[in-house]
Coordinates of C-alpha atoms and ligand atoms in Angstrom, one line a residue:
X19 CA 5.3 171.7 23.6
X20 CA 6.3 175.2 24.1
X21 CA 9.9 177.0 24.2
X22 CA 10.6 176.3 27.8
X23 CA 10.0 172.0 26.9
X24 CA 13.0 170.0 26.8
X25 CA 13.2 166.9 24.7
X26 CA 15.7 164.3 25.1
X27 CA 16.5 161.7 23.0
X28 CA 18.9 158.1 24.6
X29 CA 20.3 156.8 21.2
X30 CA 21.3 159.3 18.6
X31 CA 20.8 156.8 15.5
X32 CA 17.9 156.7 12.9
X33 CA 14.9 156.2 15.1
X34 CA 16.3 159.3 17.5
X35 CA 17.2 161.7 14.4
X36 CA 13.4 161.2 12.7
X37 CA 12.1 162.0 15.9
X38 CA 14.2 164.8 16.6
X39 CA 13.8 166.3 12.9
X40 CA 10.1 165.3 13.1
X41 CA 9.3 167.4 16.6
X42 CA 10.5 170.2 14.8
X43 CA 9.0 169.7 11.2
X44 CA 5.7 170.0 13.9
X45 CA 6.8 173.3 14.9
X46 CA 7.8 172.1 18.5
X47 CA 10.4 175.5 19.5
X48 CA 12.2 173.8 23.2
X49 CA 15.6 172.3 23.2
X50 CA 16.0 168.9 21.4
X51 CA 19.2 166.5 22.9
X52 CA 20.6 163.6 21.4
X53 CA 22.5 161.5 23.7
X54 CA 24.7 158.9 21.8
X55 CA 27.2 156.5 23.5
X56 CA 28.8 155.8 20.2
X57 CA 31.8 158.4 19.2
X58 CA 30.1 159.6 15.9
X59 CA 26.3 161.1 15.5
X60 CA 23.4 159.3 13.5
X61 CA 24.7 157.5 10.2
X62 CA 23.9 154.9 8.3
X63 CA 24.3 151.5 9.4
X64 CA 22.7 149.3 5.9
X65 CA 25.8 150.3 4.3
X66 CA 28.3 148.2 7.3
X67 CA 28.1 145.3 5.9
X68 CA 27.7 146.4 2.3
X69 CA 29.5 149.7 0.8
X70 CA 31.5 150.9 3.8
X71 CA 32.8 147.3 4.0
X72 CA 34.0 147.5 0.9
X73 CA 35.9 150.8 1.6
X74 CA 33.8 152.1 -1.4
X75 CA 32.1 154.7 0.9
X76 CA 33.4 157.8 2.7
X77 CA 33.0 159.0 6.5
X78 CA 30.7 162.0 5.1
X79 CA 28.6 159.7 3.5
X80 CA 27.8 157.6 6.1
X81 CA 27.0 160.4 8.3
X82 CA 23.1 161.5 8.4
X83 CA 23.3 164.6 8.9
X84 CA 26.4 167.2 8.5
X85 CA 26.8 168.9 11.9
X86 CA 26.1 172.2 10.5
X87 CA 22.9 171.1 10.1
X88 CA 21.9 169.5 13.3
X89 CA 23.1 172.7 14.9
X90 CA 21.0 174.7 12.2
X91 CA 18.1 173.0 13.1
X92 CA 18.5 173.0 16.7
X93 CA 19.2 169.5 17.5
X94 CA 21.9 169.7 20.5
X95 CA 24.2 166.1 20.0
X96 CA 26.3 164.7 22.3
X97 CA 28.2 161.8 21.3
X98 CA 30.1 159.4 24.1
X99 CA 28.0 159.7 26.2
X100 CA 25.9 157.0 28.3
X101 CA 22.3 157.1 29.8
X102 CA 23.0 155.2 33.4
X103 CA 19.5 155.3 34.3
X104 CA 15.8 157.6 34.1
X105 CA 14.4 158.5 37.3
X106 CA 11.0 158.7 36.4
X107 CA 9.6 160.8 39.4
X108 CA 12.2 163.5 38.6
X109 CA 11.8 163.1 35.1
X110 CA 15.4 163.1 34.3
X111 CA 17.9 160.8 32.5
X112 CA 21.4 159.8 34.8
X113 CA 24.9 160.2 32.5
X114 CA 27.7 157.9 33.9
X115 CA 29.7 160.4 35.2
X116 CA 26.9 161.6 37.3
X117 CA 25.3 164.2 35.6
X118 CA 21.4 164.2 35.5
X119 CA 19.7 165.9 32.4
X120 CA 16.0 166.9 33.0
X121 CA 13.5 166.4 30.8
X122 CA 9.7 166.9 29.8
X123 CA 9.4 164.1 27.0
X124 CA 12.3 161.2 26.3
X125 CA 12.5 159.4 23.7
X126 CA 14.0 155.5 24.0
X127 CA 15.8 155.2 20.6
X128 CA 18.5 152.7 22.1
X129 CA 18.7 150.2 19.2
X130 CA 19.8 146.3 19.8
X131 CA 22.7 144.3 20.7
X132 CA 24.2 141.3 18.4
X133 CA 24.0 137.9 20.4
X134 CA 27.4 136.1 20.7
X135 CA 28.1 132.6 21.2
X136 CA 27.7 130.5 23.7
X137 CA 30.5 128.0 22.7
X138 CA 33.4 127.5 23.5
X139 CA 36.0 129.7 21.8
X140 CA 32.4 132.0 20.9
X141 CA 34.2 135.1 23.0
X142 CA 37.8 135.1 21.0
X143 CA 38.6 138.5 19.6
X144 CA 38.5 137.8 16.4
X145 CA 35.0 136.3 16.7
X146 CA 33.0 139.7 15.5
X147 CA 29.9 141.1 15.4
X148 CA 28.4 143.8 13.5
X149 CA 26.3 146.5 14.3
X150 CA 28.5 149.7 14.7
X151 CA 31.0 151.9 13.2
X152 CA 33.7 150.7 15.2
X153 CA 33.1 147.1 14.7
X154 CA 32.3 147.3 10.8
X155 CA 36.2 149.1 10.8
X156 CA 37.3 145.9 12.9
X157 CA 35.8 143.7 10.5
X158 CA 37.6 145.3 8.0
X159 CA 41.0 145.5 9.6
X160 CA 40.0 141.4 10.2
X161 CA 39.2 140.5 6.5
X162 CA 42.7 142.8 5.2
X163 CA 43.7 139.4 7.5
X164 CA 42.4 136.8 6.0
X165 CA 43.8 138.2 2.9
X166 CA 47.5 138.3 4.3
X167 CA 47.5 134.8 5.8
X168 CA 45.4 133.8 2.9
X169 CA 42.7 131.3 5.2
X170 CA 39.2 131.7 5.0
X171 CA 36.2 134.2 6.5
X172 CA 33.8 132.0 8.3
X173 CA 30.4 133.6 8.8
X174 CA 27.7 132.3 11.4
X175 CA 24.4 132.6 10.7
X176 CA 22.6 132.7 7.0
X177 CA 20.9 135.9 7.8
X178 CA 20.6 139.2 5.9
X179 CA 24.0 140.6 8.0
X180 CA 26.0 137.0 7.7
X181 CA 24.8 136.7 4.2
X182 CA 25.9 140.8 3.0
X183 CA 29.0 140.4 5.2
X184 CA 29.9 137.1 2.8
X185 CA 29.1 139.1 0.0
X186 CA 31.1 141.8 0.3
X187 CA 34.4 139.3 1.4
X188 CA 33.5 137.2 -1.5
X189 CA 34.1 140.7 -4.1
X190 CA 37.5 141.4 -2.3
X191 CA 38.3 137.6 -3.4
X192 CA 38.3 136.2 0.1
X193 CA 37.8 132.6 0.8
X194 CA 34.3 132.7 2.4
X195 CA 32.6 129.8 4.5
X196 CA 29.1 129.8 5.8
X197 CA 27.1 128.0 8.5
X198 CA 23.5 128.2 8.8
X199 CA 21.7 126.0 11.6
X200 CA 18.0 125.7 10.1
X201 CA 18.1 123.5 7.0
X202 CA 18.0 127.3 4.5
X203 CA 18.8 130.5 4.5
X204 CA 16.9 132.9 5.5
X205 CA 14.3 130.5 6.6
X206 CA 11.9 132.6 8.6
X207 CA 11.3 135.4 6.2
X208 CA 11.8 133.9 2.7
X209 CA 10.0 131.4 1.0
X210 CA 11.5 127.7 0.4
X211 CA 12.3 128.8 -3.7
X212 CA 13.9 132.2 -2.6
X213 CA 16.2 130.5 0.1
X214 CA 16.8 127.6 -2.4
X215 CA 17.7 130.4 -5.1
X216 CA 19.9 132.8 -2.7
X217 CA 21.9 129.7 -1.8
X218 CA 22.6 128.9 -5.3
X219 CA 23.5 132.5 -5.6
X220 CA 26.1 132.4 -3.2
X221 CA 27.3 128.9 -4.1
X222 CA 27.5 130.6 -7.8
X223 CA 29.9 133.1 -6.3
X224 CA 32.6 130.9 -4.9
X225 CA 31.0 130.6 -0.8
X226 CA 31.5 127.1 0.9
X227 CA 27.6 127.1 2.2
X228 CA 26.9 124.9 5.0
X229 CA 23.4 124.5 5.9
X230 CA 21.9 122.6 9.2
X231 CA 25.4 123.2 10.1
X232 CA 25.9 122.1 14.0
X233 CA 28.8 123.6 15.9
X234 CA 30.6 121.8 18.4
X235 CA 32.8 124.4 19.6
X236 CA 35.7 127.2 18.1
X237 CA 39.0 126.5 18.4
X238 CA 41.8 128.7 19.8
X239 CA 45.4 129.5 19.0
X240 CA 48.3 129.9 21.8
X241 CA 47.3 133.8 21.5
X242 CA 43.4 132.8 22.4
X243 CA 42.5 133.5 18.8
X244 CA 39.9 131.2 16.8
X245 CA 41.6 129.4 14.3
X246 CA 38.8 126.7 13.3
X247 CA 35.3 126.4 13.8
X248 CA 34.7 122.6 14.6
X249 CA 31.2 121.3 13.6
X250 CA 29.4 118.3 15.5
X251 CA 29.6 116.1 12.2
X252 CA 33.6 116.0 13.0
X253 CA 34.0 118.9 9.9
X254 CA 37.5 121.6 10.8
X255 CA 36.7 124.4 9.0
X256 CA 40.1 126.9 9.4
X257 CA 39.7 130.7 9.7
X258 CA 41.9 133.9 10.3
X259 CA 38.4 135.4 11.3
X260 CA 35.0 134.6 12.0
X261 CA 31.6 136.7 11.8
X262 CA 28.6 136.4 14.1
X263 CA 25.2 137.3 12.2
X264 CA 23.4 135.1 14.8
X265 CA 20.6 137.8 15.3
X266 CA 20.1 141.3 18.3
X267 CA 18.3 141.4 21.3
X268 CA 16.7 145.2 22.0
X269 CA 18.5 147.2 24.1
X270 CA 15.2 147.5 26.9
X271 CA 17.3 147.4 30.1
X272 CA 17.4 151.2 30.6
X273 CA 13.4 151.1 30.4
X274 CA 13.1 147.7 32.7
X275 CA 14.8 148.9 35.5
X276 CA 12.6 152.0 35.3
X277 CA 9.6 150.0 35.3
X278 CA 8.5 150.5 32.3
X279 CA 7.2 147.2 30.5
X280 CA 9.4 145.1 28.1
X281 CA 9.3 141.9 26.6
X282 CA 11.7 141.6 24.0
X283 CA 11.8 145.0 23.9
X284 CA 10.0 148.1 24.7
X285 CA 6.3 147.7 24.7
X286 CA 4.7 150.1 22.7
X287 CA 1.8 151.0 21.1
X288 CA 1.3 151.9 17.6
X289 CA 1.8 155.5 18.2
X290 CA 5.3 154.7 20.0
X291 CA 3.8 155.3 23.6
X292 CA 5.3 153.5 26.9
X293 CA 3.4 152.7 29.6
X294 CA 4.6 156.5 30.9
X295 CA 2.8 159.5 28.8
X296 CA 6.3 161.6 29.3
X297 CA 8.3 158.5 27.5
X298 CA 8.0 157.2 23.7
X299 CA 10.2 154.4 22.3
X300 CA 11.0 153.8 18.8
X301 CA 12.9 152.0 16.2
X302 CA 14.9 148.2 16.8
X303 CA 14.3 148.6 20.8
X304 CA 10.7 149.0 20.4
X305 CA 7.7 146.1 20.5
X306 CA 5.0 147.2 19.3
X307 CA 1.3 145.6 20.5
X308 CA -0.5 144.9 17.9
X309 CA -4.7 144.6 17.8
X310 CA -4.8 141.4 17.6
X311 CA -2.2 141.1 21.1
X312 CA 0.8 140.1 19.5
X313 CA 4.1 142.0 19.8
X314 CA 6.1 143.1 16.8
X315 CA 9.4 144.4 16.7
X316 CA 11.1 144.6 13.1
X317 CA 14.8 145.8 12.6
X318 CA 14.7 148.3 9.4
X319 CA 15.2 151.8 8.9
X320 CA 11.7 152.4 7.5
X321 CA 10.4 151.2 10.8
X322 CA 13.0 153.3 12.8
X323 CA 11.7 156.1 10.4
X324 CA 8.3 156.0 10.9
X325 CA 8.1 155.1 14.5
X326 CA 10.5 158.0 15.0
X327 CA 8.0 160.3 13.5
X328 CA 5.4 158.9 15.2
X329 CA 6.7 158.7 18.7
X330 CA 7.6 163.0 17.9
X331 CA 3.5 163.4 17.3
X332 CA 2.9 161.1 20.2
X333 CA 5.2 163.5 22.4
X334 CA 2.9 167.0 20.9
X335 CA -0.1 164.9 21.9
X336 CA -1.1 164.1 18.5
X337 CA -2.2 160.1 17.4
X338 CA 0.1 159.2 14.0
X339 CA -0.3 155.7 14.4
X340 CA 2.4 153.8 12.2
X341 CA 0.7 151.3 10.3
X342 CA 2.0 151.0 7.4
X343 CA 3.4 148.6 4.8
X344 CA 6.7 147.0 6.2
X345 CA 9.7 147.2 3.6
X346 CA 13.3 146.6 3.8
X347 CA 15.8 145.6 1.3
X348 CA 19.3 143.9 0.9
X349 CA 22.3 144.1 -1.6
X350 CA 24.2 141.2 -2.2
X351 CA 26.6 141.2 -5.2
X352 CA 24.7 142.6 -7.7
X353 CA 21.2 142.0 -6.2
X354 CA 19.0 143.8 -4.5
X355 CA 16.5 141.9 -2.7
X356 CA 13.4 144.3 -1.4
X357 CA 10.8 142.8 0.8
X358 CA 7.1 144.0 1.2
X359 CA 4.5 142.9 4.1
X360 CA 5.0 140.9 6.3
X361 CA 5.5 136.7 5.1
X362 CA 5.0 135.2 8.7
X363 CA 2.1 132.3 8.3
X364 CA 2.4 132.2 4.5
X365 CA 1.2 129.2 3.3
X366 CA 1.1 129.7 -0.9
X367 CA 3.6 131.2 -2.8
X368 CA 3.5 132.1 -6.5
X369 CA 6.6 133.4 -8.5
X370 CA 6.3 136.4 -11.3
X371 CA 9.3 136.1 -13.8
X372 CA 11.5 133.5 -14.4
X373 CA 14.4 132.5 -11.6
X374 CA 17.2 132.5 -13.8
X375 CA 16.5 135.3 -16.0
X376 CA 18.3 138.9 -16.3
X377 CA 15.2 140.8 -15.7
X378 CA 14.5 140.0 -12.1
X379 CA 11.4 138.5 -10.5
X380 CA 9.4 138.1 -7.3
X381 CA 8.1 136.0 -5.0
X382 CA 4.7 136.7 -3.7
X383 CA 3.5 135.2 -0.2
X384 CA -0.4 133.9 0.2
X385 CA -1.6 133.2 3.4
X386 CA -5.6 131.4 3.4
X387 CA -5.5 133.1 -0.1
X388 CA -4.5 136.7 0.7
X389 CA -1.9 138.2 -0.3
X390 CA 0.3 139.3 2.6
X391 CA 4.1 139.8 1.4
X392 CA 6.5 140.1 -1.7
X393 CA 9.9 139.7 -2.1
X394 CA 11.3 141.2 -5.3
X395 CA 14.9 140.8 -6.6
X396 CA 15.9 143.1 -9.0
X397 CA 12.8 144.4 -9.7
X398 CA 12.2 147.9 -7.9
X399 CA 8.3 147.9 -10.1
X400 CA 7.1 144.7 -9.1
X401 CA 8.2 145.9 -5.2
X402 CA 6.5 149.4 -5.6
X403 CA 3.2 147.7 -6.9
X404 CA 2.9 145.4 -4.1
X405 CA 3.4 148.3 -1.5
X406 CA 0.4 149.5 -3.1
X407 CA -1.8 146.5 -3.4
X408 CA -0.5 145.8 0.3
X409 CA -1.1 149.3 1.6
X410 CA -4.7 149.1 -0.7
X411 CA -6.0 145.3 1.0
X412 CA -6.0 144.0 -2.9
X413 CA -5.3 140.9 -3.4
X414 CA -4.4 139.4 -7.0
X415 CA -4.8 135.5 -6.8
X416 CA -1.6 133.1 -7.4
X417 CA -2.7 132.6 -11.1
X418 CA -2.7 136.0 -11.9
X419 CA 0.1 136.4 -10.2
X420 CA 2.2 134.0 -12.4
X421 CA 0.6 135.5 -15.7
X422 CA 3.2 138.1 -17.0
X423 CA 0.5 139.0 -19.4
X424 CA -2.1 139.8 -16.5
X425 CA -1.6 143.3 -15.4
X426 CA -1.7 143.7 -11.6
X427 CA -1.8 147.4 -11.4
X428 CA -4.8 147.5 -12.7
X429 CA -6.5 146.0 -10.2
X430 CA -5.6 148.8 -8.2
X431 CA -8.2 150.8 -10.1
X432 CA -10.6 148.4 -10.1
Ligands
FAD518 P1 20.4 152.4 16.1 O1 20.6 153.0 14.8 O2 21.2 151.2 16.5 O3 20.7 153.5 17.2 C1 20.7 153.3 18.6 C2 21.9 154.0 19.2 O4 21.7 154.1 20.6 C3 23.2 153.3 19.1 O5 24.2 154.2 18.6 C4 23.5 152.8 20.5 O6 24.9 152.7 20.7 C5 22.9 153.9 21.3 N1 22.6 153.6 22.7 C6 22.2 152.4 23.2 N2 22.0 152.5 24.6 C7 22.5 153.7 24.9 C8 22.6 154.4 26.2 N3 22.2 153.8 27.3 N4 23.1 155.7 26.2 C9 23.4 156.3 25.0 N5 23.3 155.7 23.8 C10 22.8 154.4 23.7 N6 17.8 147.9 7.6 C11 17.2 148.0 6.4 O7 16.1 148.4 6.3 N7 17.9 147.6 5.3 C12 19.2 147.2 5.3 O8 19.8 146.8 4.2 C13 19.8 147.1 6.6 N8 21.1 146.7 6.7 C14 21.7 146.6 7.9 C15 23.1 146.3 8.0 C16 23.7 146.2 9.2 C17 25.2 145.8 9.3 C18 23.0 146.6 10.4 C19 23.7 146.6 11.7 C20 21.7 147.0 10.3 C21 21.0 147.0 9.1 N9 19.7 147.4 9.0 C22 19.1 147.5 7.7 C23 18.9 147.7 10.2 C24 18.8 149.2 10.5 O9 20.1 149.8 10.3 C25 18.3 149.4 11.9 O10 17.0 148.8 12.0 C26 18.3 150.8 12.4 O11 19.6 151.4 12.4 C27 17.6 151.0 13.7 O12 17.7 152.3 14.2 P2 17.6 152.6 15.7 O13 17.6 154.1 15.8 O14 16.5 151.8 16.3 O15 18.9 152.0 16.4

């Protein structure tokens, strides 16, 4: 970790700048490079389908990090540019273009890539996905469309992208249709009530929602655009755009063809390490093992964060094993869902608060009679105590749990 080490980052988004900041927080002095293919350096992505979509938010805003600053700090950033390969034995990273950048430590911060549609019609160009800049500013350009020819937005997929992408369309006053395969939203994280009750949100604000929604194929214009999405029940929905929020796959191919292990994404371990002690990978490209076997690989920025950070310790041979708390949250119209734990296996749920009323509630997931998960909506002190119960193993039962009058923070003391 001395001067003459030279740390290279592929990815310069949030999992590359925590490491990057983090390695020299840690006092590590050698050159730090971000390579980026994407023509801007780290910013904010949450805000895509949310703020930025709404043209509420500026450039600087978005960004992470002024330049000044990365330069301040040390933190070399080269945007546009593309990692080819990593030649292992050499330890260096191939640029297209040819150039080879030698390094002592890498980091694999490469993020994930939306899935498209295999249907027919799935590849027209106004069929859009959303994970960068670019294609948030295309998405944009696309609903100024829908407005102008005055025909709907249809989204694909009921998840948190599909469902903030409606969102924000719905508050410009754009027709808005959306199709969700699995018989509810946000089936795999949520519990039945919550995707029952963000349905009825969305419903409440004007979106045609179509659930167990089966398409048969897109259909294209003289120009190759889609201009209906055709469902297997014989439905024509008509569209000036459509948006895909049918889920990523990581970006592990860089880190395959190295040799390095992935399955469905880069397997690491909870300190961020690859199977190679000179490479870490972190954030939405990274699986990590878990004890128990398992793989996990989450998509938020608090686990970009934290893996980031930990994957810089891994790198100055220090264990800072992330294992804590999962949270994310999402904004639609004026909610804000935030999520605690992890809900996968639940199999009791209890509610705290009433569904309907103005002063939010949760939603708080059991599994054999532990608590493992909460999901509060407009109610940051419920989510902050259940990052602490979670974080502390305590476990309120569902009874208490629906008792207003039962205070759960102070079984944190007990
Ligand atoms: P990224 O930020 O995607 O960075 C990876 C970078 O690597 C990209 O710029 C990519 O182009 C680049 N790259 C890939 N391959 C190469 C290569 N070979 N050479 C050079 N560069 C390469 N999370 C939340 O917690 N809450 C939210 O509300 C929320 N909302 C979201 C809304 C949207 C629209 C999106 C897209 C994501 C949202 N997320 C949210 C998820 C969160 O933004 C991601 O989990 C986080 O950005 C992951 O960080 P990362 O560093 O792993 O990947």
């Amino acid at each position: 970790a001395g001067e003459a080490a030279r740390f290279v980052a592929v990815g310069a988004g949030q999992a590359a700048l925590a490491c990057a900041e983090a390695l020299r927080a840690q006092g590590f002095t050698g050159a730090i490079t971000l390579l980026g293919d994407e023509p801007w350096g780290p910013y904010h992505r949450p805000p895509l389908s949310k703020a930025w979509l709404a043209g509420e938010l500026g450039a600087e805003q978005l960004a992470m990090r002024a330049p000044a600053l990365l330069a301040k700090k040390g933190i070399t950033l080269r945007t546009g540019t593309t990692v080819q390969a990593i030649d292992r034995a050499a330890r260096e990273v191939l640029l297209a273009g040819g150039e080879r950048l030698p390094y002592d430590g890498l980091l694999l911060a490469t993020g994930a890539t939306p899935r498209r549609l295999p249907l027919p019609g799935g590849d027209a160009p106004n069929v859009l996905p959303l994970r960068t800049r670019a294609e948030a500013d295309a998405l944009a350009a696309g609903l100024a469309r829908c407005a102008e020819l005055n025909l709907p937005l249809v989204v694909i997929g009921g998840g948190f992208i599909g469902l903030e992408v409606a969102a924000t369309a719905r508050k410009k006053g754009l027709a808005v249709t959306v199709l969700e395969a699995a018989p509810r939203l946000l089936g795999r994280v949520l519990a039945p009530v919550l995707s029952d009750w963000f349905a009825q949100l969305h419903r409440q604000h004007g979106v045609a929602l179509h659930l167990g929604a089966q398409i048969e194929a897109l259909e294209t214009d003289a120009d190759g655009l889609a201009r209906a999405v055709h469902l297997k029940d014989g439905t024509r929905l008509p569209c000036a755009l459509v948006v895909l929020g049918v889920g990523v796959g990581a970006n592990d191919a860089l880190a395959s063809a190295c040799g390095l292990p992935t399955e469905r994404g880069i397997v690491v371990d909870a300190c961020g390490r690859t199977a190679d002690p000179a490479i870490v990978a972190a954030g939405d490209c990274a699986a990590r093992r878990l004890p128990d076997g398992s793989l996990l690989r989450l998509e938020s920025v608090q686990n970009a964060t934290e893996q980031g950070k930990s994957a810089a310790a891994a790198l100055l041979g220090q264990d800072r094993p992330f294992t804590a708390t999962p949270w994310f949250w999402s904004d639609q119209y004026d909610k804000k869902l935030q999520m605690a734990g992890l809900s996968t296996g639940a199999d009791a749920w209890a509610v705290r608060g009433e569904l309907t009323g103005e002063a939010g509630f949760s939603v708080w997931h059991f599994r054999a009679g532990r608590l493992i998960a909460v999901d509060a909506v407009n109610h940051a002190k419920d989510h902050l105590l259940s990052r602490k119960l979670l974080e502390a193993g305590v476990s309120p039962t569902p009874e208490q749990v629906v008792d207003l009058g039962c205070d759960l923070a102070a079984r944190l003391q007990a």
